[in-house]
Amino acid sequence: MGTGSNIVKLDPENNGEWFKAVHGAVECLKRGGVIAVPTDTLYGLCTLAENADRLYKLKRRPKGKPLGIFVNEGEDVFNYAERTVSNGIIKSLLPGPVTLVFNRSQKLPSNFNIGTQSVGFRVPQARFVRDICRFLPYRFIAQTSANVSGTDLNPIKIEDFQDLWDEIDMIIDGGTILENNMSRLGSTVIDLSLPGQFKILRVGCAEQETTKILREYGLKSFEEVQREKIEADAKERTTPLIDFEEKDNDEIEDLRPERLVGNK
């Protein structure tokens, strides 16, 4: 178990100490460090994207599982991703307890999430994380949850990942994140990489609210779009039947087999 010598306790009421902690975290990241931070859902681990291997090693995480990215504002997402939704959708969802997945743009380093076209973006409703992003505007901050990959316990307080303390360079203690029945579910993960539709990749803590917003903007679920395509294809393949009751006598006469033979 870790000793806790690398823990910095936050005091939101003390601006001087707060920004001292922010400065310390920024400098730690610049040196290649890994820090643990409170978000609006769980405690997370983050480092600059060029040092992402440290997150994989610390979490015992398979290299094939991609990492997410922290950004300061929702509008920053499309600096690094292909746009498929309106600014209105982004502003309605971010900041908030959601991870939005888009196809990456060429601005993201090619060695980040190798072999994966999509990337998840987080703008948590968490002042400390966003302050860090604000002081590192042109750096990519890789992020993931503060636990060993595959474990059941999602961390809402620093004691939940005490077994990792010694491997983390700086731990920001923001106290216990709101503890309720939904608090340990993590962010709701939504794939928005295809225009006009969404796909829930992880239910998380905000599925209902998120789905409602997306539908208000006219988006359909991936499943609905697929079902509509199947129905349209089936309709297109169906040969229309002739309604003889609506045909006049001349038309019916022309459709008799003996007449059709002569009309080749």
mmCIF file of C-alpha atoms in Angstrom:
data_model
loop_
_atom_site.group_PDB
_atom_site.id
_atom_site.type_symbol
_atom_site.label_atom_id
_atom_site.label_comp_id
_atom_site.label_asym_id
_atom_site.label_seq_id
_atom_site.Cartn_x
_atom_site.Cartn_y
_atom_site.Cartn_z
ATOM 1 C CA MET A 1 0.000 0.000 0.000
ATOM 2 C CA GLY A 2 1.120 3.560 -0.703
ATOM 3 C CA THR A 3 2.247 5.884 2.062
ATOM 4 C CA GLY A 4 0.530 8.993 0.722
ATOM 5 C CA SER A 5 3.595 11.253 0.649
ATOM 6 C CA ASN A 6 2.658 12.308 -2.896
ATOM 7 C CA ILE A 7 -0.869 13.479 -1.995
ATOM 8 C CA VAL A 8 -1.981 17.102 -2.365
ATOM 9 C CA LYS A 9 -5.277 17.899 -0.654
ATOM 10 C CA LEU A 10 -7.420 20.461 -2.439
ATOM 11 C CA ASP A 11 -9.104 23.387 -0.726
ATOM 12 C CA PRO A 12 -11.547 25.059 -3.158
ATOM 13 C CA GLU A 13 -11.872 28.041 -0.815
ATOM 14 C CA ASN A 14 -8.148 28.819 -0.873
ATOM 15 C CA ASN A 15 -7.312 30.134 -4.338
ATOM 16 C CA GLY A 16 -3.626 30.482 -3.582
ATOM 17 C CA GLU A 17 -3.248 26.844 -2.566
ATOM 18 C CA TRP A 18 -5.532 25.754 -5.389
ATOM 19 C CA PHE A 19 -3.417 27.307 -8.126
ATOM 20 C CA LYS A 20 -0.255 26.142 -6.401
ATOM 21 C CA ALA A 21 -1.626 22.612 -6.788
ATOM 22 C CA VAL A 22 -2.568 23.282 -10.430
ATOM 23 C CA HIS A 23 0.933 24.594 -11.154
ATOM 24 C CA GLY A 24 2.474 21.565 -9.457
ATOM 25 C CA ALA A 25 0.315 19.195 -11.496
ATOM 26 C CA VAL A 26 1.162 20.961 -14.768
ATOM 27 C CA GLU A 27 4.894 20.814 -14.031
ATOM 28 C CA CYS A 28 4.578 17.149 -13.066
ATOM 29 C CA LEU A 29 2.927 16.371 -16.399
ATOM 30 C CA LYS A 30 5.594 18.305 -18.296
ATOM 31 C CA ARG A 31 8.242 16.143 -16.612
ATOM 32 C CA GLY A 32 6.512 13.011 -17.879
ATOM 33 C CA GLY A 33 4.645 12.260 -14.671
ATOM 34 C CA VAL A 34 1.323 10.562 -14.008
ATOM 35 C CA ILE A 35 -1.203 12.305 -11.768
ATOM 36 C CA ALA A 36 -4.485 11.203 -10.219
ATOM 37 C CA VAL A 37 -7.295 13.753 -10.374
ATOM 38 C CA PRO A 38 -10.947 13.992 -9.308
ATOM 39 C CA THR A 39 -13.476 14.375 -12.123
ATOM 40 C CA ASP A 40 -17.262 14.696 -12.052
ATOM 41 C CA THR A 41 -17.684 10.903 -12.063
ATOM 42 C CA LEU A 42 -14.592 9.006 -10.872
ATOM 43 C CA TYR A 43 -10.963 9.623 -10.031
ATOM 44 C CA GLY A 44 -8.841 9.474 -13.147
ATOM 45 C CA LEU A 45 -5.213 9.018 -14.093
ATOM 46 C CA CYS A 46 -3.654 11.278 -16.678
ATOM 47 C CA THR A 47 -0.361 12.047 -18.360
ATOM 48 C CA LEU A 48 0.758 13.752 -21.540
ATOM 49 C CA ALA A 49 -0.060 11.623 -24.569
ATOM 50 C CA GLU A 50 3.593 11.012 -25.422
ATOM 51 C CA ASN A 51 3.935 9.241 -22.066
ATOM 52 C CA ALA A 52 0.789 7.130 -22.427
ATOM 53 C CA ASP A 53 2.793 3.914 -22.020
ATOM 54 C CA ARG A 54 3.049 4.759 -18.320
ATOM 55 C CA LEU A 55 -0.734 4.577 -17.975
ATOM 56 C CA TYR A 56 -0.832 1.173 -19.653
ATOM 57 C CA LYS A 57 1.894 -0.140 -17.378
ATOM 58 C CA LEU A 58 0.409 1.336 -14.205
ATOM 59 C CA LYS A 59 -3.092 0.015 -14.908
ATOM 60 C CA ARG A 60 -1.886 -3.343 -16.313
ATOM 61 C CA ARG A 61 -4.001 -2.366 -19.291
ATOM 62 C CA PRO A 62 -3.834 -4.207 -22.650
ATOM 63 C CA LYS A 63 -2.298 -2.015 -25.351
ATOM 64 C CA GLY A 64 -5.282 -2.647 -27.613
ATOM 65 C CA LYS A 65 -7.632 -0.734 -25.284
ATOM 66 C CA PRO A 66 -7.590 2.964 -26.252
ATOM 67 C CA LEU A 67 -7.216 5.875 -23.846
ATOM 68 C CA GLY A 68 -9.312 9.036 -23.758
ATOM 69 C CA ILE A 69 -8.295 12.692 -23.866
ATOM 70 C CA PHE A 70 -9.080 15.571 -21.493
ATOM 71 C CA VAL A 71 -9.837 18.939 -23.111
ATOM 72 C CA ASN A 72 -10.784 22.227 -21.475
ATOM 73 C CA GLU A 73 -13.846 23.193 -23.538
ATOM 74 C CA GLY A 74 -16.317 21.357 -25.734
ATOM 75 C CA GLU A 75 -15.324 23.513 -28.695
ATOM 76 C CA ASP A 76 -11.771 22.153 -28.376
ATOM 77 C CA VAL A 77 -12.934 18.673 -29.404
ATOM 78 C CA PHE A 78 -13.014 19.492 -33.102
ATOM 79 C CA ASN A 79 -9.448 20.693 -33.049
ATOM 80 C CA TYR A 80 -8.577 17.002 -32.853
ATOM 81 C CA ALA A 81 -11.623 15.181 -34.251
ATOM 82 C CA GLU A 82 -13.790 15.102 -37.363
ATOM 83 C CA ARG A 83 -16.978 17.127 -36.915
ATOM 84 C CA THR A 84 -20.265 15.230 -37.194
ATOM 85 C CA VAL A 85 -22.539 17.186 -34.821
ATOM 86 C CA SER A 86 -23.514 20.798 -34.249
ATOM 87 C CA ASN A 87 -22.058 23.181 -31.695
ATOM 88 C CA GLY A 88 -25.451 23.093 -29.998
ATOM 89 C CA ILE A 89 -25.096 19.404 -29.191
ATOM 90 C CA ILE A 90 -21.581 19.884 -27.881
ATOM 91 C CA LYS A 91 -22.620 22.803 -25.671
ATOM 92 C CA SER A 92 -25.593 20.827 -24.344
ATOM 93 C CA LEU A 93 -23.440 17.857 -23.330
ATOM 94 C CA LEU A 94 -20.131 19.423 -22.294
ATOM 95 C CA PRO A 95 -18.875 19.968 -19.724
ATOM 96 C CA GLY A 96 -20.558 16.970 -18.177
ATOM 97 C CA PRO A 97 -20.347 13.283 -17.202
ATOM 98 C CA VAL A 98 -20.035 11.990 -20.762
ATOM 99 C CA THR A 99 -17.272 10.748 -23.041
ATOM 100 C CA LEU A 100 -17.878 11.671 -26.679
ATOM 101 C CA VAL A 101 -16.269 9.427 -29.282
ATOM 102 C CA PHE A 102 -15.329 10.800 -32.705
ATOM 103 C CA ASN A 103 -12.998 9.838 -35.514
ATOM 104 C CA ARG A 104 -9.614 11.398 -34.937
ATOM 105 C CA SER A 105 -8.158 14.163 -37.072
ATOM 106 C CA GLN A 106 -4.585 14.272 -38.309
ATOM 107 C CA LYS A 107 -3.684 16.695 -35.514
ATOM 108 C CA LEU A 108 -3.557 13.872 -32.979
ATOM 109 C CA PRO A 109 -0.148 12.181 -32.711
ATOM 110 C CA SER A 110 -0.028 9.040 -34.844
ATOM 111 C CA ASN A 111 1.552 7.092 -31.963
ATOM 112 C CA PHE A 112 -1.442 7.742 -29.682
ATOM 113 C CA ASN A 113 -3.983 4.887 -29.649
ATOM 114 C CA ILE A 114 -2.207 3.152 -32.521
ATOM 115 C CA GLY A 115 -4.556 1.216 -34.773
ATOM 116 C CA THR A 116 -7.666 2.999 -33.507
ATOM 117 C CA GLN A 117 -9.462 5.561 -35.646
ATOM 118 C CA SER A 118 -11.814 6.767 -32.909
ATOM 119 C CA VAL A 119 -10.961 8.722 -29.755
ATOM 120 C CA GLY A 120 -13.014 9.536 -26.652
ATOM 121 C CA PHE A 121 -13.039 13.137 -25.394
ATOM 122 C CA ARG A 122 -13.845 14.256 -21.838
ATOM 123 C CA VAL A 123 -14.651 17.738 -20.586
ATOM 124 C CA PRO A 124 -15.590 16.953 -16.993
ATOM 125 C CA GLN A 125 -17.530 19.319 -14.792
ATOM 126 C CA ALA A 126 -14.430 19.413 -12.613
ATOM 127 C CA ARG A 127 -12.546 22.654 -12.063
ATOM 128 C CA PHE A 128 -9.126 21.161 -11.357
ATOM 129 C CA VAL A 129 -8.942 19.056 -14.525
ATOM 130 C CA ARG A 130 -10.061 21.954 -16.688
ATOM 131 C CA ASP A 131 -7.525 24.280 -15.064
ATOM 132 C CA ILE A 132 -4.772 21.820 -15.970
ATOM 133 C CA CYS A 133 -6.001 21.699 -19.564
ATOM 134 C CA ARG A 134 -6.134 25.487 -19.671
ATOM 135 C CA PHE A 135 -2.454 25.724 -18.727
ATOM 136 C CA LEU A 136 -1.515 23.074 -21.311
ATOM 137 C CA PRO A 137 -3.548 24.279 -24.317
ATOM 138 C CA TYR A 138 -1.450 22.645 -27.032
ATOM 139 C CA ARG A 139 -0.638 19.378 -25.278
ATOM 140 C CA PHE A 140 -2.670 16.180 -25.404
ATOM 141 C CA ILE A 141 -3.589 14.849 -21.962
ATOM 142 C CA ALA A 142 -4.282 11.116 -22.050
ATOM 143 C CA GLN A 143 -6.677 9.888 -19.378
ATOM 144 C CA THR A 144 -8.299 6.787 -17.929
ATOM 145 C CA SER A 145 -9.843 5.686 -14.631
ATOM 146 C CA ALA A 146 -7.661 5.352 -11.527
ATOM 147 C CA ASN A 147 -7.803 1.603 -11.046
ATOM 148 C CA VAL A 148 -6.220 -1.588 -12.317
ATOM 149 C CA SER A 149 -7.740 -2.623 -15.628
ATOM 150 C CA GLY A 150 -10.499 -5.182 -15.215
ATOM 151 C CA THR A 151 -11.214 -4.518 -11.537
ATOM 152 C CA ASP A 152 -14.795 -3.998 -10.393
ATOM 153 C CA LEU A 153 -14.225 -1.049 -8.058
ATOM 154 C CA ASN A 154 -14.513 2.320 -9.767
ATOM 155 C CA PRO A 155 -12.767 4.954 -7.605
ATOM 156 C CA ILE A 156 -14.738 7.818 -6.074
ATOM 157 C CA LYS A 157 -12.122 8.557 -3.370
ATOM 158 C CA ILE A 158 -8.352 8.204 -3.309
ATOM 159 C CA GLU A 159 -8.497 5.300 -0.844
ATOM 160 C CA ASP A 160 -10.174 3.245 -3.584
ATOM 161 C CA PHE A 161 -6.869 3.051 -5.478
ATOM 162 C CA GLN A 162 -4.422 3.037 -2.575
ATOM 163 C CA ASP A 163 -2.651 0.017 -4.070
ATOM 164 C CA LEU A 164 -1.471 2.316 -6.901
ATOM 165 C CA TRP A 165 -0.305 5.281 -4.818
ATOM 166 C CA ASP A 166 3.397 4.426 -4.993
ATOM 167 C CA GLU A 167 3.262 4.284 -8.800
ATOM 168 C CA ILE A 168 1.576 7.677 -9.197
ATOM 169 C CA ASP A 169 3.735 10.803 -9.142
ATOM 170 C CA MET A 170 1.089 13.161 -7.759
ATOM 171 C CA ILE A 171 -2.340 12.475 -6.247
ATOM 172 C CA ILE A 172 -4.858 15.309 -6.099
ATOM 173 C CA ASP A 173 -7.250 14.634 -3.238
ATOM 174 C CA GLY A 174 -10.545 16.376 -3.881
ATOM 175 C CA GLY A 175 -12.427 14.320 -1.302
ATOM 176 C CA THR A 176 -15.171 11.840 -2.080
ATOM 177 C CA ILE A 177 -16.980 12.393 -5.357
ATOM 178 C CA LEU A 178 -20.754 12.473 -4.822
ATOM 179 C CA GLU A 179 -21.643 8.999 -3.594
ATOM 180 C CA ASN A 180 -24.978 7.627 -4.746
ATOM 181 C CA ASN A 181 -26.319 4.671 -6.695
ATOM 182 C CA MET A 182 -24.970 6.067 -9.980
ATOM 183 C CA SER A 183 -21.651 7.487 -8.824
ATOM 184 C CA ARG A 184 -19.499 4.449 -9.552
ATOM 185 C CA LEU A 185 -20.802 3.869 -13.081
ATOM 186 C CA GLY A 186 -18.393 6.323 -14.668
ATOM 187 C CA SER A 187 -19.157 8.583 -17.601
ATOM 188 C CA THR A 188 -21.663 7.655 -20.278
ATOM 189 C CA VAL A 189 -19.710 6.837 -23.445
ATOM 190 C CA ILE A 190 -21.379 7.789 -26.739
ATOM 191 C CA ASP A 191 -20.103 7.206 -30.252
ATOM 192 C CA LEU A 192 -20.964 10.232 -32.425
ATOM 193 C CA SER A 193 -18.600 9.415 -35.271
ATOM 194 C CA LEU A 194 -21.406 8.939 -37.826
ATOM 195 C CA PRO A 195 -23.580 11.938 -38.796
ATOM 196 C CA GLY A 196 -27.183 11.870 -37.629
ATOM 197 C CA GLN A 197 -26.844 8.980 -35.206
ATOM 198 C CA PHE A 198 -25.435 7.927 -31.857
ATOM 199 C CA LYS A 199 -24.418 4.674 -30.238
ATOM 200 C CA ILE A 200 -24.182 4.096 -26.492
ATOM 201 C CA LEU A 201 -20.906 2.269 -25.848
ATOM 202 C CA ARG A 202 -21.231 2.396 -22.061
ATOM 203 C CA VAL A 203 -24.403 3.239 -20.164
ATOM 204 C CA GLY A 204 -22.584 5.062 -17.369
ATOM 205 C CA CYS A 205 -24.263 7.556 -15.062
ATOM 206 C CA ALA A 206 -25.988 9.863 -17.565
ATOM 207 C CA GLU A 207 -27.536 7.726 -20.304
ATOM 208 C CA GLN A 208 -31.127 8.954 -20.020
ATOM 209 C CA GLU A 209 -30.278 12.653 -19.927
ATOM 210 C CA THR A 210 -27.776 12.288 -22.763
ATOM 211 C CA THR A 211 -30.115 10.289 -24.989
ATOM 212 C CA LYS A 212 -32.880 12.838 -24.433
ATOM 213 C CA ILE A 213 -30.629 15.702 -25.551
ATOM 214 C CA LEU A 214 -29.455 13.855 -28.655
ATOM 215 C CA ARG A 215 -33.021 13.019 -29.676
ATOM 216 C CA GLU A 216 -34.069 16.642 -29.177
ATOM 217 C CA TYR A 217 -31.461 17.519 -31.794
ATOM 218 C CA GLY A 218 -32.895 14.941 -34.186
ATOM 219 C CA LEU A 219 -30.300 12.200 -33.818
ATOM 220 C CA LYS A 220 -31.373 8.559 -33.960
ATOM 221 C CA SER A 221 -29.784 5.616 -32.233
ATOM 222 C CA PHE A 222 -27.482 3.373 -34.246
ATOM 223 C CA GLU A 223 -29.964 0.527 -33.768
ATOM 224 C CA GLU A 224 -32.848 2.609 -35.137
ATOM 225 C CA VAL A 225 -30.849 3.596 -38.211
ATOM 226 C CA GLN A 226 -29.897 -0.022 -38.887
ATOM 227 C CA ARG A 227 -33.501 -1.169 -38.486
ATOM 228 C CA GLU A 228 -34.710 1.498 -40.912
ATOM 229 C CA LYS A 229 -32.096 0.403 -43.455
ATOM 230 C CA ILE A 230 -33.178 -3.230 -43.166
ATOM 231 C CA GLU A 231 -36.840 -2.277 -43.598
ATOM 232 C CA ALA A 232 -36.022 -0.070 -46.597
ATOM 233 C CA ASP A 233 -33.968 -2.830 -48.231
ATOM 234 C CA ALA A 234 -36.741 -5.354 -47.654
ATOM 235 C CA LYS A 235 -39.309 -2.997 -49.158
ATOM 236 C CA GLU A 236 -37.114 -2.386 -52.188
ATOM 237 C CA ARG A 237 -36.716 -6.124 -52.805
ATOM 238 C CA THR A 238 -40.464 -6.791 -52.597
ATOM 239 C CA THR A 239 -42.209 -7.018 -56.016
ATOM 240 C CA PRO A 240 -45.425 -4.989 -55.936
ATOM 241 C CA LEU A 241 -48.578 -7.087 -56.371
ATOM 242 C CA ILE A 242 -51.110 -6.174 -59.044
ATOM 243 C CA ASP A 243 -54.501 -5.224 -57.694
ATOM 244 C CA PHE A 244 -56.821 -6.643 -60.342
ATOM 245 C CA GLU A 245 -59.864 -5.053 -58.762
ATOM 246 C CA GLU A 246 -58.553 -1.623 -59.727
ATOM 247 C CA LYS A 247 -57.724 -2.601 -63.320
ATOM 248 C CA ASP A 248 -60.204 -1.906 -66.079
ATOM 249 C CA ASN A 249 -61.195 -4.712 -68.423
ATOM 250 C CA ASP A 250 -58.721 -3.756 -71.148
ATOM 251 C CA GLU A 251 -55.782 -3.830 -68.708
ATOM 252 C CA ILE A 252 -56.861 -7.214 -67.332
ATOM 253 C CA GLU A 253 -57.182 -8.548 -70.871
ATOM 254 C CA ASP A 254 -53.605 -7.453 -71.607
ATOM 255 C CA LEU A 255 -52.311 -9.303 -68.529
ATOM 256 C CA ARG A 256 -53.767 -12.714 -69.462
ATOM 257 C CA PRO A 257 -51.054 -15.325 -70.177
ATOM 258 C CA GLU A 258 -52.123 -15.932 -73.766
ATOM 259 C CA ARG A 259 -51.919 -12.190 -74.493
ATOM 260 C CA LEU A 260 -48.536 -11.858 -72.779
ATOM 261 C CA VAL A 261 -47.098 -14.600 -75.004
ATOM 262 C CA GLY A 262 -47.983 -12.590 -78.045
ATOM 263 C CA ASN A 263 -46.519 -9.405 -76.577
ATOM 264 C CA LYS A 264 -42.923 -10.592 -76.269
#
